XYZ file of C-alpha atoms in Angstrom:
431
model
C 16.759 -18.064 -30.523
C 18.314 -14.437 -31.028
C 20.289 -13.094 -27.896
C 18.508 -10.709 -25.519
C 20.181 -7.294 -25.234
C 20.329 -5.774 -21.628
C 20.998 -1.813 -20.839
C 23.271 -0.887 -18.149
C 20.910 2.011 -17.117
C 18.068 -0.338 -17.578
C 19.632 -2.467 -14.373
C 20.819 0.383 -12.961
C 16.954 1.541 -13.079
C 16.185 -1.610 -11.404
C 18.547 -1.184 -8.925
C 17.456 2.579 -8.245
C 14.450 1.188 -7.351
C 14.755 -1.182 -5.140
C 16.935 1.259 -3.010
C 13.939 3.800 -3.287
C 11.129 0.775 -2.166
C 13.273 -0.346 0.884
C 13.532 3.768 1.744
C 17.693 3.249 1.017
C 18.071 6.919 0.300
C 21.255 7.614 0.809
C 22.135 5.036 -1.683
C 19.659 6.011 -4.064
C 21.140 9.652 -4.905
C 24.416 8.563 -4.082
C 24.086 5.833 -7.496
C 21.761 8.217 -9.576
C 24.435 11.423 -9.110
C 27.425 8.458 -9.973
C 25.871 6.484 -12.829
C 23.902 10.018 -14.312
C 20.559 7.601 -14.284
C 17.226 8.855 -12.766
C 14.519 6.271 -12.246
C 11.905 9.385 -12.553
C 9.296 7.036 -11.331
C 6.216 6.912 -9.134
C 3.693 4.853 -7.666
C 0.677 6.139 -9.555
C 0.293 9.315 -11.756
C -3.359 9.082 -10.919
C -2.341 9.748 -7.524
C 0.172 11.833 -7.847
C -1.723 14.051 -9.733
C -4.180 14.373 -7.424
C -1.550 14.522 -4.827
C -0.768 18.027 -6.685
C -4.363 19.345 -7.012
C -5.345 18.746 -3.679
C -2.369 20.416 -2.184
C -0.735 17.534 -0.308
C 2.868 18.937 -0.060
C 3.287 16.794 2.475
C 3.392 14.020 0.228
C 3.968 15.104 -2.950
C 7.648 16.715 -1.869
C 8.929 13.600 -0.249
C 8.468 11.820 -3.784
C 9.955 15.100 -6.080
C 13.082 15.234 -3.414
C 14.222 11.784 -5.518
C 12.868 12.729 -9.010
C 15.380 14.480 -11.831
C 12.755 17.573 -13.051
C 13.688 20.376 -15.089
C 14.668 23.395 -13.065
C 11.624 25.744 -14.747
C 9.372 23.508 -13.312
C 10.822 22.899 -10.167
C 10.934 26.297 -9.469
C 6.293 26.390 -10.115
C 5.715 23.757 -8.047
C 8.194 25.199 -4.746
C 6.807 29.152 -5.547
C 3.380 28.042 -5.134
C 3.967 25.614 -2.127
C 6.069 29.290 -0.471
C 2.414 31.161 -2.437
C 0.178 28.573 -0.154
C 2.281 28.064 2.881
C 2.240 32.161 3.480
C -1.837 31.897 2.829
C -1.977 29.238 5.447
C -0.240 31.918 7.878
C 2.189 29.051 7.598
C 5.259 31.778 8.302
C 8.330 29.297 8.787
C 7.320 26.669 6.996
C 6.444 29.123 3.701
C 10.161 30.757 5.120
C 12.337 27.778 5.305
C 11.338 26.499 1.752
C 12.085 29.737 0.421
C 15.710 30.634 2.116
C 16.922 27.207 2.456
C 16.291 25.169 -0.291
C 18.895 24.614 -3.549
C 16.065 25.826 -5.968
C 14.729 28.764 -4.667
C 18.741 29.313 -3.588
C 18.809 29.392 -7.854
C 15.613 31.558 -8.587
C 17.427 33.821 -6.350
C 20.349 34.743 -8.169
C 19.092 33.960 -11.760
C 15.384 35.332 -11.327
C 16.315 37.518 -8.023
C 12.537 39.772 -8.886
C 10.438 37.121 -8.841
C 12.870 35.873 -5.856
C 12.029 39.215 -3.730
C 8.707 38.892 -4.947
C 7.961 36.020 -2.631
C 9.938 37.301 -0.181
C 7.924 40.764 0.439
C 4.506 38.450 0.102
C 6.111 36.940 3.038
C 6.665 39.956 5.653
C 2.890 41.392 4.903
C 0.716 41.257 7.833
C -1.814 40.085 4.857
C -2.689 38.028 1.869
C -4.555 39.421 -1.339
C -4.517 36.126 -3.445
C -5.194 37.976 -6.349
C -2.150 39.497 -6.328
C -0.118 36.118 -5.128
C -1.434 34.432 -7.851
C -1.416 37.017 -10.624
C -5.111 36.939 -11.787
C -5.115 32.867 -11.926
C -6.312 30.732 -9.178
C -4.853 28.842 -6.722
C -6.128 25.259 -8.415
C -5.547 26.847 -11.779
C -2.180 27.020 -11.320
C -2.183 23.294 -9.409
C -3.551 21.941 -12.013
C -1.062 23.193 -14.366
C 2.008 22.159 -12.282
C 0.169 18.733 -11.968
C 0.067 18.451 -15.733
C 3.565 19.740 -16.395
C 5.057 17.118 -13.294
C 3.037 14.251 -14.935
C 4.694 13.959 -18.070
C 8.154 14.181 -15.965
C 7.181 10.268 -13.949
C 6.175 7.174 -15.787
C 4.845 4.172 -13.262
C 6.197 0.261 -13.710
C 5.292 -2.741 -11.734
C 6.719 -2.329 -8.036
C 9.825 -4.573 -7.243
C 11.407 -4.974 -10.489
C 14.131 -6.942 -8.723
C 12.711 -9.346 -6.927
C 10.321 -9.755 -9.720
C 12.941 -11.234 -12.034
C 14.081 -13.204 -9.587
C 11.216 -15.096 -9.294
C 10.982 -15.298 -12.772
C 14.640 -16.778 -12.836
C 13.947 -19.380 -9.737
C 10.779 -20.232 -11.402
C 11.781 -21.107 -15.283
C 14.936 -22.532 -12.444
C 12.380 -24.798 -11.201
C 10.726 -25.407 -14.463
C 13.804 -26.755 -16.145
C 14.782 -29.244 -13.092
C 17.374 -26.908 -12.120
C 16.031 -26.908 -8.830
C 13.494 -29.165 -6.924
C 9.660 -27.774 -6.517
C 9.227 -26.380 -2.822
C 13.433 -26.032 -2.328
C 14.523 -22.856 -0.330
C 16.597 -21.238 -2.366
C 20.376 -19.687 -1.316
C 20.288 -16.616 -3.390
C 23.788 -15.304 -2.379
C 25.582 -19.241 -2.768
C 23.375 -19.513 -5.914
C 22.962 -22.917 -4.753
C 19.734 -24.943 -2.786
C 19.690 -24.775 1.334
C 19.328 -27.920 2.944
C 15.941 -28.551 4.329
C 16.274 -29.262 8.312
C 12.819 -31.080 9.353
C 11.075 -28.644 12.083
C 9.013 -30.273 14.476
C 5.769 -27.749 14.618
C 5.865 -25.796 17.738
C 2.823 -25.070 19.761
C 2.866 -21.859 21.731
C 2.953 -23.197 25.523
C 3.260 -19.418 27.476
C 1.757 -15.622 27.165
C 5.005 -14.217 25.514
C 3.669 -10.513 25.826
C 0.501 -8.923 26.172
C 0.242 -5.178 23.720
C -2.354 -2.688 25.044
C -3.802 0.146 24.054
C -4.451 3.543 25.391
C -8.348 3.459 27.112
C -10.372 4.428 24.502
C -9.666 2.331 22.107
C -8.886 -1.506 21.172
C -7.600 -3.521 18.544
C -10.118 -5.204 15.160
C -7.607 -6.884 14.024
C -4.232 -8.311 14.246
C -2.180 -10.174 11.400
C 1.773 -11.204 11.143
C 3.126 -11.126 7.927
C 3.943 -14.110 5.330
C 7.366 -13.515 5.844
C 7.202 -13.419 9.602
C 8.983 -10.182 9.992
C 5.793 -7.749 10.849
C 3.079 -7.830 13.068
C 0.626 -5.420 12.239
C -2.074 -4.219 14.022
C -5.523 -1.770 13.595
C -7.814 -0.209 15.861
C -10.836 1.525 16.081
C -9.818 4.818 16.563
C -8.554 4.299 12.600
C -4.717 3.041 13.348
C -2.160 0.845 11.912
C 0.051 0.223 14.107
C 3.340 -2.782 13.279
C 5.361 -4.054 16.269
C 8.111 -6.171 17.342
C 6.568 -8.758 18.500
C 9.879 -10.533 19.926
C 10.117 -7.055 21.705
C 6.212 -6.599 22.281
C 6.653 -2.467 20.773
C 6.354 -0.624 18.462
C 9.156 -1.190 15.335
C 11.226 2.316 15.500
C 13.659 0.384 12.815
C 11.023 1.934 10.413
C 11.097 5.630 9.672
C 8.018 6.488 9.681
C 6.751 5.177 13.278
C 10.114 6.434 14.273
C 8.949 9.645 13.431
C 5.511 9.699 14.579
C 3.871 9.656 11.745
C 1.260 6.036 11.066
C -1.129 4.594 8.472
C -4.475 5.038 9.801
C -8.462 6.202 8.214
C -10.493 8.105 9.555
C -12.908 5.842 10.771
C -12.341 2.831 12.852
C -10.160 0.258 10.809
C -11.518 -3.375 10.566
C -9.552 -6.097 8.887
C -6.239 -5.839 7.329
C -3.998 -8.345 4.935
C -0.668 -9.125 3.372
C 0.548 -9.403 0.157
C 2.615 -12.637 -0.302
C 5.492 -10.959 -1.065
C 5.204 -9.050 2.779
C 6.140 -5.598 0.859
C 2.296 -4.444 0.618
C -0.581 -4.163 3.375
C -4.635 -3.590 2.348
C -6.737 -2.475 5.242
C -9.980 -1.915 5.344
C -12.755 0.684 7.411
C -15.944 1.224 8.531
C -16.605 3.706 5.961
C -16.529 1.090 3.559
C -13.117 3.113 1.992
C -9.713 1.087 1.408
C -5.913 0.746 1.792
C -3.275 -0.040 0.018
C 0.175 0.507 1.723
C 3.730 -0.398 1.462
C 4.946 -1.324 4.479
C 8.400 -0.525 4.708
C 7.792 3.415 3.903
C 4.599 4.026 4.811
C 3.134 4.703 1.939
C -0.151 4.893 0.203
C 0.148 3.722 -2.442
C -4.021 3.352 -3.126
C -6.844 4.737 -2.430
C -10.305 2.772 -2.893
C -12.570 5.139 -1.505
C -15.897 4.196 -2.382
C -14.741 0.090 -2.383
C -18.419 -0.663 -0.129
C -21.389 1.649 1.055
C -20.633 -0.033 4.032
C -17.935 -1.298 6.626
C -15.166 -3.362 5.513
C -14.817 -6.723 6.761
C -11.888 -8.737 5.334
C -9.658 -7.853 2.487
C -7.346 -10.876 0.776
C -5.044 -10.521 -1.593
C -4.881 -12.207 -5.056
C -1.522 -14.218 -5.377
C 0.029 -12.139 -7.940
C -0.529 -9.192 -6.061
C -2.420 -7.915 -8.368
C -6.448 -7.959 -7.096
C -7.812 -7.433 -4.084
C -10.909 -9.463 -2.511
C -12.990 -7.474 -0.067
C -16.456 -8.559 2.094
C -18.647 -6.481 3.453
C -21.576 -5.127 5.982
C -23.593 -4.690 2.500
C -23.907 -8.151 2.249
C -21.502 -8.560 -1.349
C -17.703 -9.532 -1.702
C -15.941 -7.549 -4.903
C -12.642 -8.438 -6.344
C -10.773 -4.806 -7.083
C -7.838 -3.454 -9.288
C -4.569 -2.429 -7.798
C -3.726 -1.354 -10.730
C -6.979 0.814 -11.987
C -8.127 1.091 -8.404
C -11.442 -0.181 -9.906
C -14.315 -2.998 -8.900
C -13.594 -6.048 -11.556
C -16.572 -8.207 -9.924
C -19.137 -8.228 -7.471
C -21.094 -11.507 -5.379
C -24.185 -10.849 -4.604
C -26.671 -13.357 -3.191
C -26.160 -13.339 0.789
C -28.226 -11.907 2.906
C -27.183 -10.725 5.603
C -23.733 -9.625 6.221
C -20.282 -10.818 4.670
C -17.682 -11.816 6.819
C -15.056 -13.348 5.125
C -14.098 -14.330 2.261
C -10.598 -16.261 0.302
C -9.738 -17.217 -3.282
C -8.897 -21.105 -4.141
C -5.111 -21.081 -4.637
C -6.001 -21.502 -8.034
C -7.389 -18.016 -7.952
C -10.737 -19.242 -10.016
C -12.974 -19.589 -7.370
C -13.596 -17.395 -4.521
C -15.414 -18.683 -0.987
C -18.181 -16.268 1.029
C -18.632 -16.610 5.030
C -21.403 -15.379 5.925
C -23.825 -13.897 9.229
C -26.516 -15.726 7.228
C -25.199 -18.754 8.305
C -23.836 -20.084 4.598
C -20.781 -20.946 2.912
C -21.200 -20.056 -0.329
C -18.637 -20.743 -3.760
C -18.257 -18.319 -6.384
C -17.182 -18.882 -10.062
C -14.393 -15.317 -10.877
C -15.025 -15.391 -14.090
C -18.834 -15.348 -14.313
C -19.397 -14.732 -10.769
C -22.218 -17.214 -10.604
C -22.633 -18.607 -7.132
C -21.768 -22.423 -7.714
C -22.241 -23.863 -4.747
C -24.014 -22.988 -0.930
C -24.058 -24.806 2.454
C -24.190 -24.484 6.141
C -21.827 -26.238 8.482
C -23.281 -28.375 10.510
C -25.748 -26.280 13.527
C -24.991 -26.327 17.016
C -26.037 -28.207 19.747
C -28.655 -25.605 21.194
C -30.087 -25.905 17.392
C -30.748 -23.162 14.796
C -28.226 -22.004 12.565
C -24.955 -20.501 13.853
C -23.005 -17.385 11.488
C -19.909 -18.602 9.790
C -17.014 -15.984 10.609
C -14.076 -17.193 9.032
C -13.074 -19.526 6.795
C -9.147 -20.641 5.213
C -7.635 -22.971 3.171
C -6.994 -26.290 4.470
C -3.127 -26.660 4.319
C -2.645 -30.388 3.974
C -5.026 -30.490 1.455
C -5.842 -27.234 -0.493
C -9.870 -29.078 -1.744
C -11.029 -28.658 1.166
C -11.239 -25.765 3.725
C -11.978 -24.295 7.457
C -14.686 -23.468 8.370
C -14.996 -21.387 11.678
C -18.918 -20.406 12.930
C -20.366 -18.625 16.275
C -19.985 -21.886 17.635
C -17.151 -23.962 19.823
C -16.799 -25.984 17.443
C -14.395 -25.649 14.175
C -14.956 -27.784 10.947
C -12.905 -29.338 7.816
C -15.065 -29.754 4.709
C -15.396 -29.693 1.071
C -16.037 -27.020 -1.727
C -19.297 -29.289 -1.921
C -20.194 -28.993 2.205
C -19.784 -31.350 2.446
C -17.365 -32.629 6.139
């Protein structure tokens, strides 16, 4: 068997990515400067280019600050931002960028005429786009800058350090070095002793989280690792709470700065990836957003995920796909890398309220207001089984609100409909 050679630069890049994803900005800059190794990655080139073309400079500047880019391309970018701030009459912002950034300081020394031109435009009482953009347009200049910067960056899979460690542990399990289900102490390199813990049911109210008079929560959930309690509300805000104190988590820098994850419309549902790193949210206008929970950065926008409100979301086990349901009577699987719809499940005659993957990922189970549960083949999107939970005592049928995999037997599901009962059923509809 040939020996794999691992480049030291690649190891440093993986550590840099870990620092970047966990907001260790000072450590990131120090390591990058000391080792002279640049990460130069973005989460999505498509989103990066789209943000430049749309002039979302508040999203671009934090990313650019962590990249090593040619000076001429940086100067073009900063010049464009200064011009646009002048056009918007955001003169204090334009002045700060022009006079307080290192890029523009170098331009002042080495290209004084170019720099003085910006100073003259800044003090004028009017703005002439033809003069400012020099026989071009704002949009064309943005497109050229986007093209130039996109050539300098790459996309790599997220959380490579954690993924590699996870793969190493799986290999150890496969070789019999770790028994299945063992908790592993990564620092000591040994399996942790498992202690028997009895399930404790909550008996007392710990905290009440109150929302504004014109708002209310639509959904709340814990992250799989128990660190985060997230709520989404009718006013479009997604908030992360410290469940011990019942207050907003201010150790998340973006919330401390009062910058929140949000949608333009009511947010109806949220779901975490299995590693607790990503959060997906779905809104009343049919849009889905995927966030990095530790930084509040929007990683992916699915602008036309559904034609009506999104009612539930569920990540696939590997975090590469997202299952969604909607008031439009469909369930869909979206690829997070491509941002495209991969599968659509049609057949319900009313709202689809919930959907989950089976543990092996081969089936999707949906719950609907048409009072049925359907089981679908993921590959073919064929409906394999349709059944109803037992009817309520009052007679008639009841809409099915949610379904869950039964933890003690993954061949069974827990079905919750609009009655006072909960049913444990097989995928064939028996209970």
